[in-house]
PDB file of C-alpha atoms in Angstrom:
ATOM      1  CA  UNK A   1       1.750  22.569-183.365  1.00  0.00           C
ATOM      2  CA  UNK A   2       0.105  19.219-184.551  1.00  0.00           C
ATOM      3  CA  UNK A   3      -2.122  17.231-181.912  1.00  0.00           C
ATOM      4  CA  UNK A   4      -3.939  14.523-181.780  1.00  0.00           C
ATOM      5  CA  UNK A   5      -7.580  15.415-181.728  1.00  0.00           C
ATOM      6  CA  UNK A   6     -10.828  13.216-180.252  1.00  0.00           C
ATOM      7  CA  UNK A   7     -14.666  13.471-180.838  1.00  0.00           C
ATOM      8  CA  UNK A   8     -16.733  13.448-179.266  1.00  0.00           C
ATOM      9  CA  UNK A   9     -15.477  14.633-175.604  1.00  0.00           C
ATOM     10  CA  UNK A  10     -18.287  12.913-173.414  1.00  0.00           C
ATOM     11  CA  UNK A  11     -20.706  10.319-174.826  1.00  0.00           C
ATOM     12  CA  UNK A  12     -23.361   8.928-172.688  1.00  0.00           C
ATOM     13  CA  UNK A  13     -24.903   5.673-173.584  1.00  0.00           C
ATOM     14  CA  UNK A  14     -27.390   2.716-173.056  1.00  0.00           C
ATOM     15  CA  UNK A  15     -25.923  -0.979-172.066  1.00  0.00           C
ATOM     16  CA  UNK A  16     -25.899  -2.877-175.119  1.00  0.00           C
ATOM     17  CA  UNK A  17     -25.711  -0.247-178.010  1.00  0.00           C
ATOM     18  CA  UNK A  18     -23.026   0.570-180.358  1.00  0.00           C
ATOM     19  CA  UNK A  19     -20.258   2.908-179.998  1.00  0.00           C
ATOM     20  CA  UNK A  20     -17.618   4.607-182.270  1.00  0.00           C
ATOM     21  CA  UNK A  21     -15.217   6.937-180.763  1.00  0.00           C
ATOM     22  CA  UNK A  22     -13.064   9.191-183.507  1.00  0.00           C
ATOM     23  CA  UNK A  23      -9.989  10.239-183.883  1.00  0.00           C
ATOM     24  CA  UNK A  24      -7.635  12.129-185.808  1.00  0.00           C
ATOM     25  CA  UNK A  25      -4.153  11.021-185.689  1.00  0.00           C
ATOM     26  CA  UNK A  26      -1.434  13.849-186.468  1.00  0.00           C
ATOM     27  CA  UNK A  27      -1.163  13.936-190.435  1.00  0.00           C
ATOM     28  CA  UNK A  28       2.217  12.219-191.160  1.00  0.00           C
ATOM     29  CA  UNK A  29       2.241   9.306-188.382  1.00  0.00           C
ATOM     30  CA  UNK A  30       1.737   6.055-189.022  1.00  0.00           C
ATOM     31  CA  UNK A  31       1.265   4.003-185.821  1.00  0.00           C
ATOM     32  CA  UNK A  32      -2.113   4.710-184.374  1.00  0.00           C
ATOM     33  CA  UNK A  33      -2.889   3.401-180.232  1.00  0.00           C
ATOM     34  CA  UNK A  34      -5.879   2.865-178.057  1.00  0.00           C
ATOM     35  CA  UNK A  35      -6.026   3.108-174.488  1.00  0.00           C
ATOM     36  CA  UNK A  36      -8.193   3.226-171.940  1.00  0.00           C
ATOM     37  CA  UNK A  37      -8.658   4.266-167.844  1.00  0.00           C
ATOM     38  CA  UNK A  38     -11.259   3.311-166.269  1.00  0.00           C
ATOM     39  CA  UNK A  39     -12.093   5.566-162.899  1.00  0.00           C
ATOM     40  CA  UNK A  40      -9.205   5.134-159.966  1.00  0.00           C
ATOM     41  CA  UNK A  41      -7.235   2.565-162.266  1.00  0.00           C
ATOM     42  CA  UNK A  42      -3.899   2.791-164.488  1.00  0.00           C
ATOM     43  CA  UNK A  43      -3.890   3.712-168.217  1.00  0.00           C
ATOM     44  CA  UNK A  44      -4.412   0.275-169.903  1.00  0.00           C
ATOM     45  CA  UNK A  45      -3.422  -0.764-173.370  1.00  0.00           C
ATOM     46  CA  UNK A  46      -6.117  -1.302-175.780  1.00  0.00           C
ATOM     47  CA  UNK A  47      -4.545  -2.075-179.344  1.00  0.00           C
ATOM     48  CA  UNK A  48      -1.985  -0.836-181.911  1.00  0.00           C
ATOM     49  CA  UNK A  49      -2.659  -0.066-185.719  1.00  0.00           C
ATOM     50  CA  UNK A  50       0.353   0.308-188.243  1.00  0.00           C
ATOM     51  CA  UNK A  51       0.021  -0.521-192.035  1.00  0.00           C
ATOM     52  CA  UNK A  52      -4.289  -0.455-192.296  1.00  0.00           C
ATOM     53  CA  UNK A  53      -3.622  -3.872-189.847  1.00  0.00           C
ATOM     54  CA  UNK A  54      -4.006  -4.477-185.952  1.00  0.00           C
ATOM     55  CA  UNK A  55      -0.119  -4.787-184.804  1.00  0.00           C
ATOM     56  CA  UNK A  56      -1.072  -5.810-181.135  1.00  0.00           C
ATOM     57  CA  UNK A  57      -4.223  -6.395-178.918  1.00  0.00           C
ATOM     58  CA  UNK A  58      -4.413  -6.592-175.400  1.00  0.00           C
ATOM     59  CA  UNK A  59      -6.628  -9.087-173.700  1.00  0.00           C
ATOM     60  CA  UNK A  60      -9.435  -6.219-173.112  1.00  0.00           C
ATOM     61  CA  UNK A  61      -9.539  -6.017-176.881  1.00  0.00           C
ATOM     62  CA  UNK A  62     -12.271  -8.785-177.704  1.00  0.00           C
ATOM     63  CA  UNK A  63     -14.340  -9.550-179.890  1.00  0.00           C
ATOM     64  CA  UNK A  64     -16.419  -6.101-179.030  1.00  0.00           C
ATOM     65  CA  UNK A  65     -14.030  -4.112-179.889  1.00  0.00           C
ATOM     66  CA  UNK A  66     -12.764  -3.329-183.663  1.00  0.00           C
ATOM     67  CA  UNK A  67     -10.778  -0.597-185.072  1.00  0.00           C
ATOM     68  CA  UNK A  68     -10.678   0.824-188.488  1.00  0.00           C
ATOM     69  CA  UNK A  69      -8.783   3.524-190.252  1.00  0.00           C
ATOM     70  CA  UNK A  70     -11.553   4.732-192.936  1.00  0.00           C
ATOM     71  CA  UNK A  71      -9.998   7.468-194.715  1.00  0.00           C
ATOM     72  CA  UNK A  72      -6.590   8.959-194.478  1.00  0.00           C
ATOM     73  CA  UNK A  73      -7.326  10.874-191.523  1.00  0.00           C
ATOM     74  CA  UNK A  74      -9.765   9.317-188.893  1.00  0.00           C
ATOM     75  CA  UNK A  75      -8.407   6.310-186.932  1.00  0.00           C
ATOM     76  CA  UNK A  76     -11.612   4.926-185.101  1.00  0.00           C
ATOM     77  CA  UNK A  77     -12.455   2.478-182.111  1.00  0.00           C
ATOM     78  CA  UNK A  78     -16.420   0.357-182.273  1.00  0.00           C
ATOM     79  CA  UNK A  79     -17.702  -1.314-178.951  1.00  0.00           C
ATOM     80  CA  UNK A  80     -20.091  -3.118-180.735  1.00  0.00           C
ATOM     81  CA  UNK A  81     -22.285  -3.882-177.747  1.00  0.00           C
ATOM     82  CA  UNK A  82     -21.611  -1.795-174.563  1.00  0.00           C
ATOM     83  CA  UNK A  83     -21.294  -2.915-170.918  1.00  0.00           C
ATOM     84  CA  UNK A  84     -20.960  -0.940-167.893  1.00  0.00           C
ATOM     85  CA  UNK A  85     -17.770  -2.173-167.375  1.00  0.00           C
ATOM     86  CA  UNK A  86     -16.644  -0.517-170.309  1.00  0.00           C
ATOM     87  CA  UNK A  87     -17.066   2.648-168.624  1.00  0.00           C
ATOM     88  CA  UNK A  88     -14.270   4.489-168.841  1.00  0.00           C
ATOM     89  CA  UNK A  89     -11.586   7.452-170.185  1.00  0.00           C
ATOM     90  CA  UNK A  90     -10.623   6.530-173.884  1.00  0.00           C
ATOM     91  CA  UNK A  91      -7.589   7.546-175.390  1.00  0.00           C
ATOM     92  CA  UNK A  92      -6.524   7.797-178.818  1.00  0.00           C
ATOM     93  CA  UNK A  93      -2.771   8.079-179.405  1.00  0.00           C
ATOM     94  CA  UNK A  94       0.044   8.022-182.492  1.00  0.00           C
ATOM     95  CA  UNK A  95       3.519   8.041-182.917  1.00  0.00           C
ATOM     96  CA  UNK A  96       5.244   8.779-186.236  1.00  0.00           C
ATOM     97  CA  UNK A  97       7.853   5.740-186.979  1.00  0.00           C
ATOM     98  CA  UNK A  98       9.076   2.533-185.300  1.00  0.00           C
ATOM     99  CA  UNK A  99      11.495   2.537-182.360  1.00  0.00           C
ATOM    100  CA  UNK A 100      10.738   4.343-179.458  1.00  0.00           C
ATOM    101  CA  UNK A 101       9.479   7.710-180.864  1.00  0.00           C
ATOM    102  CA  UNK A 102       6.775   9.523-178.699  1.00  0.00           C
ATOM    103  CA  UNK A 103       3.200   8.390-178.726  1.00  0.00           C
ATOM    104  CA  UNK A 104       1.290  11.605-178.744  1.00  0.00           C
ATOM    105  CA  UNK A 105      -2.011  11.165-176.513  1.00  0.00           C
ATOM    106  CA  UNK A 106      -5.392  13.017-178.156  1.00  0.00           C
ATOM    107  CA  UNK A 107      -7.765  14.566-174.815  1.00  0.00           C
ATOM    108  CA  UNK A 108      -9.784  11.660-174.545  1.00  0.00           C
ATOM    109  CA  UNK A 109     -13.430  10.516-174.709  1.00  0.00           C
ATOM    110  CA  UNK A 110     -15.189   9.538-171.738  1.00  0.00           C
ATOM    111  CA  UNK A 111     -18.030   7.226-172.326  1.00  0.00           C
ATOM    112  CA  UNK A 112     -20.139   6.433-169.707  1.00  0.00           C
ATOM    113  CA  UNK A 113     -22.495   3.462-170.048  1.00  0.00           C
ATOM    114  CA  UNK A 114     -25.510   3.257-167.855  1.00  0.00           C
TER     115      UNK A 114
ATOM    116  CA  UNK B   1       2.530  -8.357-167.627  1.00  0.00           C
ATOM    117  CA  UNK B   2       4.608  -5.524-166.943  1.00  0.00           C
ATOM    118  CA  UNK B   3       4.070  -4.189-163.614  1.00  0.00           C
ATOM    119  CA  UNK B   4       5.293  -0.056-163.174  1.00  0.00           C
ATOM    120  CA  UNK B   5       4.460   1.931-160.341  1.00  0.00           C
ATOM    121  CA  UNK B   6       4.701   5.300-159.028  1.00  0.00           C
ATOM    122  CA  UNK B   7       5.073   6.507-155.698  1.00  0.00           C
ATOM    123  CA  UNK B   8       3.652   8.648-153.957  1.00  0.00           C
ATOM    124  CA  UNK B   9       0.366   8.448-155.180  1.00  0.00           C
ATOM    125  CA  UNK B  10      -0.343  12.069-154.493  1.00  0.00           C
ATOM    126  CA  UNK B  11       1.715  15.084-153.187  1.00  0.00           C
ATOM    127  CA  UNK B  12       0.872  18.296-152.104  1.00  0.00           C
ATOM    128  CA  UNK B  13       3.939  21.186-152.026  1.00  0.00           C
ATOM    129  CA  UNK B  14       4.431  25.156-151.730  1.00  0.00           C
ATOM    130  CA  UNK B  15       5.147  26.906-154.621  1.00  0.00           C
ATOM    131  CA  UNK B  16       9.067  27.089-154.823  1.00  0.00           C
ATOM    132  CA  UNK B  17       9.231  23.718-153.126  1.00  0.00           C
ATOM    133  CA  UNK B  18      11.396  21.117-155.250  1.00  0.00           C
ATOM    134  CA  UNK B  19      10.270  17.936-155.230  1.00  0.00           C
ATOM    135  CA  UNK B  20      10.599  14.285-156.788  1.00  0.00           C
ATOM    136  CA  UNK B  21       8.443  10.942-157.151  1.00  0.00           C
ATOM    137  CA  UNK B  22       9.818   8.032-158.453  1.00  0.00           C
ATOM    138  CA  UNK B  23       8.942   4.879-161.359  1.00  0.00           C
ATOM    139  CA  UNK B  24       9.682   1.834-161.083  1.00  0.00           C
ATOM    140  CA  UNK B  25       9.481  -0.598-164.116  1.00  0.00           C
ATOM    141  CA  UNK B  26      10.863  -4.202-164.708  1.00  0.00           C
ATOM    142  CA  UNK B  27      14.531  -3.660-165.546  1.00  0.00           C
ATOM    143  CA  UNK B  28      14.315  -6.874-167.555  1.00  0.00           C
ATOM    144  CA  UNK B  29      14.023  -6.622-171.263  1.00  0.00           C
ATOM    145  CA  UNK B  30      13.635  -2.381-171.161  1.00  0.00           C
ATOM    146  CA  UNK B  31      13.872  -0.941-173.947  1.00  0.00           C
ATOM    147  CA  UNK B  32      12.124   2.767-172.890  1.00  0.00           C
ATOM    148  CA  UNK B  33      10.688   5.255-170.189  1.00  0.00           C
ATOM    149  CA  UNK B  34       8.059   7.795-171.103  1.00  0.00           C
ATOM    150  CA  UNK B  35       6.804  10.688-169.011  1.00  0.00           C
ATOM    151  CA  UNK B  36       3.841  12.523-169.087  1.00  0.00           C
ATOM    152  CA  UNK B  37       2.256  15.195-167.802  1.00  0.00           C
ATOM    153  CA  UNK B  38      -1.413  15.389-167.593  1.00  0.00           C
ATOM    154  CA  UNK B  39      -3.457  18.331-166.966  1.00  0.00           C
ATOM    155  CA  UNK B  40      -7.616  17.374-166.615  1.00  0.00           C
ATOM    156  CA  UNK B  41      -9.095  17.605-169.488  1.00  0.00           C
ATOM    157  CA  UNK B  42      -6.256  17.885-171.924  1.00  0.00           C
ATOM    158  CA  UNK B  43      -4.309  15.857-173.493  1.00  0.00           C
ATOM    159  CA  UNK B  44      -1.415  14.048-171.615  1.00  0.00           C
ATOM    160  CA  UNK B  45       1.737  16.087-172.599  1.00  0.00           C
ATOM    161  CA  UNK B  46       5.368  14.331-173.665  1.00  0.00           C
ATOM    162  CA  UNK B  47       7.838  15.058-171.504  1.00  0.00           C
ATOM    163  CA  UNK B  48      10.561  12.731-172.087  1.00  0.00           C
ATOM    164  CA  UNK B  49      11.241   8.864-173.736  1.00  0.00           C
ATOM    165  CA  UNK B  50      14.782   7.829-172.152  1.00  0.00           C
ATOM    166  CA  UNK B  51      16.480   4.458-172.855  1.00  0.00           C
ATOM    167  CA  UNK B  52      19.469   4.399-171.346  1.00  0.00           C
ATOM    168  CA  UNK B  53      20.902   3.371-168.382  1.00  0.00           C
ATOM    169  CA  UNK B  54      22.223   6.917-166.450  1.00  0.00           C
ATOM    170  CA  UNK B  55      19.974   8.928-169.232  1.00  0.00           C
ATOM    171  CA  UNK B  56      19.488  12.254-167.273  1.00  0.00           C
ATOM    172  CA  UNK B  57      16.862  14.708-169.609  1.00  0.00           C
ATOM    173  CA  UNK B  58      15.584  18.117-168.662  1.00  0.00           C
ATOM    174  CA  UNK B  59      12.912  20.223-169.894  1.00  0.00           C
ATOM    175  CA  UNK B  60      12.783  23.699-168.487  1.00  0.00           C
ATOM    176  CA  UNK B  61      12.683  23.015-164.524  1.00  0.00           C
ATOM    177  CA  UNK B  62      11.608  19.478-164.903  1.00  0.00           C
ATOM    178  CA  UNK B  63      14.767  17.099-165.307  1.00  0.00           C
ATOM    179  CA  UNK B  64      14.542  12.925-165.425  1.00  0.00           C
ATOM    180  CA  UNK B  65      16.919  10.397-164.516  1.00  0.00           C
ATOM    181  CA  UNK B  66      17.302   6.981-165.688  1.00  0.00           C
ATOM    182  CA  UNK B  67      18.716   3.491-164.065  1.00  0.00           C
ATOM    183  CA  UNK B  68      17.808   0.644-166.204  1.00  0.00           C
ATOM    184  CA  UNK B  69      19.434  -1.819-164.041  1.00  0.00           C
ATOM    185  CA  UNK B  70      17.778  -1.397-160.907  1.00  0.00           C
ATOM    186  CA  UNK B  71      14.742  -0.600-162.307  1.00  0.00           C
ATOM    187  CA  UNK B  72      13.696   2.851-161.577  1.00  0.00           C
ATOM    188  CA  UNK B  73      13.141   6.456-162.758  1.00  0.00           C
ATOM    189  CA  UNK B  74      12.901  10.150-161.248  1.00  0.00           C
ATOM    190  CA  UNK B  75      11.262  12.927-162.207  1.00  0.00           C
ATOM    191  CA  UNK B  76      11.917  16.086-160.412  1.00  0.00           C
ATOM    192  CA  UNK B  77      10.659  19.386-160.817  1.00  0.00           C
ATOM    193  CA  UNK B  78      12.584  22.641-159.136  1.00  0.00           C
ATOM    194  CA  UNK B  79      10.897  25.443-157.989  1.00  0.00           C
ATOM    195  CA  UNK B  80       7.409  24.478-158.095  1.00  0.00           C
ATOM    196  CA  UNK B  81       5.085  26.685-159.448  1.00  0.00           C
ATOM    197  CA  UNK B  82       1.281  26.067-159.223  1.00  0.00           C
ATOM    198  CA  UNK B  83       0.887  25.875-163.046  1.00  0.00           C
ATOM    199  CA  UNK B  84       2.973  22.632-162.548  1.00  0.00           C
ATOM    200  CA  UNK B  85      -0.682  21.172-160.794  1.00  0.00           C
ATOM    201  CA  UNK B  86      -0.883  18.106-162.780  1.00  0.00           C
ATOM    202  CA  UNK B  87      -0.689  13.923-162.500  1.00  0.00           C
ATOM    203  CA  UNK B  88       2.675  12.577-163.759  1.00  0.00           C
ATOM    204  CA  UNK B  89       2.298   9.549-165.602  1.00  0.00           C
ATOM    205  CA  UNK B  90       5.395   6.773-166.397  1.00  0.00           C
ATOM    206  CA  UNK B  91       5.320   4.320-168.787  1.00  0.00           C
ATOM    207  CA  UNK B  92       7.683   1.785-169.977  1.00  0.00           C
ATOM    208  CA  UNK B  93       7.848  -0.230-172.783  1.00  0.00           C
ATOM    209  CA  UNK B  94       9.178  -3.804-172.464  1.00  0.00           C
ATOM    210  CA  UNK B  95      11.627  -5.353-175.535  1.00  0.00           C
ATOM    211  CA  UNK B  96       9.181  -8.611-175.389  1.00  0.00           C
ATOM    212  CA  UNK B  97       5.823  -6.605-175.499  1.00  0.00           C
ATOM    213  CA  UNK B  98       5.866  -4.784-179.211  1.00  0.00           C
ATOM    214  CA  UNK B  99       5.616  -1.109-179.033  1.00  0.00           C
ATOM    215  CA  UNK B 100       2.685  -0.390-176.022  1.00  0.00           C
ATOM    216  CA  UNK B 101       2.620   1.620-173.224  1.00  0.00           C
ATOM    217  CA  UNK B 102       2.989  -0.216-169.734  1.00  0.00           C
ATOM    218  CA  UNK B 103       1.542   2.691-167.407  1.00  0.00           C
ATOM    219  CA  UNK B 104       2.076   3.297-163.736  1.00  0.00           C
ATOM    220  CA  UNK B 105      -0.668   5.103-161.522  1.00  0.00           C
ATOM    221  CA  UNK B 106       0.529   8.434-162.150  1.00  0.00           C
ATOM    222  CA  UNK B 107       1.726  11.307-159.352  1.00  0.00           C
ATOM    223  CA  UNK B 108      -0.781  13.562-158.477  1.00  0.00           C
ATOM    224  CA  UNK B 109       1.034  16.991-157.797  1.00  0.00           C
ATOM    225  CA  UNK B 110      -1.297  20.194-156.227  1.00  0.00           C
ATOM    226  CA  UNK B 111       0.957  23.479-155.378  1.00  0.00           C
ATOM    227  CA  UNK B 112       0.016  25.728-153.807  1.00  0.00           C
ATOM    228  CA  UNK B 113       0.757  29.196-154.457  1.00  0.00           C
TER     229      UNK B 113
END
């Protein structure tokens, strides 16, 4: 069965430094999600990618953060400069058309940021 | 901001217990319900997307049911085995908020064989 797969599983990083987290969306959907738990909170909603464009950004999704689709596979999230706060569980999700089809949720990367 | 939350937080049962824990979403401008079930360390696993009112789904020995107007879901699972150890995570999504994800906290279910 198709899933939605995630590299790398942990990352470990330094406070200001660069991030990408990968994934790879299942083959014939075309809306691609980013969320995010941080320790002891609730899933939060990071940003939604349909048609090579952002579709919707929550209010954690500044100027830090991009998102690109490189190649017809990979679906990928930058922090361009980390902060502890941004220590957290992220999750890479996709859903084949519009309405209110199932998102399909990858494992997850946690990055910790020390 | 959507507010959904799930009670109870955590809940431990014997295996063959049945058991429920409910969702609770704003019942203005729904549009769906999702359920998950997440194991650690895997990927959070669809169980069901309902959207409307009196929707009942089941899966196996996991069955949801659906009341848009007051604002509230249950999942219940019959016979609990301990391969059912996982968090249960809602999430609705909201006509006026595109096509996210509004999570609650998530159930915590242990049983215990």
């Amino acid at each position: 069965e198709p899933e939605v797969t995630q590299t790398p599983s942990h990352q470990v990083t330094q406070m200001g430094q660069e991030v990408i987290l990968r994934c790879v969306p299942i083959s014939n959907h075309l809306y691609f999600y980013w969320y995010r738990q941080i320790l002891g909170q609730k899933v939060e909603f990071l940003v939604s990618f349909y048609n090579n464009e952002i579709s919707e950004k929550s209010e954690i999704f500044d100027d830090q953060f991009s998102v690109e689709r490189p190649d017809g596979s990979n679906f990928t999230l930058k922090i361009r400069s980390t902060k502890l706060e941004d220590s957290a569980m992220y999750f890479c999700a996709s859903r084949r058309g519009a309405g209110v089809g199932t998102q399909y949720f990858g494992p997850g990367t946690r990055l910790l940021v020390l | 901001i959507l507010n959904v939350e799930q009670s109870p937080q955590s809940l431990h049962v014997q295996e063959g217990d049945s058991t429920n824990f409910t969702c609770s979403f704003p019942s203005s401008n729904f549009y769906a319900l999702h359920w998950y079930r997440w194991e650690t360390a895997k990927s959070p696993e669809a169980l069901f997307v309902m959207t409307l009112n009196g929707d009942e789904k089941k899966k196996g020995r996991i069955s949801a049911t659906l009341n848009t107007k007051e604002g509230y879901s249950y999942l219940y699972i019959k016979g609990s085995q301990p391969e059912d150890s996982a968090t249960y995570l809602c999430a609705s999504m909201n006509n006026n908020a595109g096509n996210m994800l509004t999570f609650g906290g998530g159930t915590r279910l242990m049983v215990k064989p």
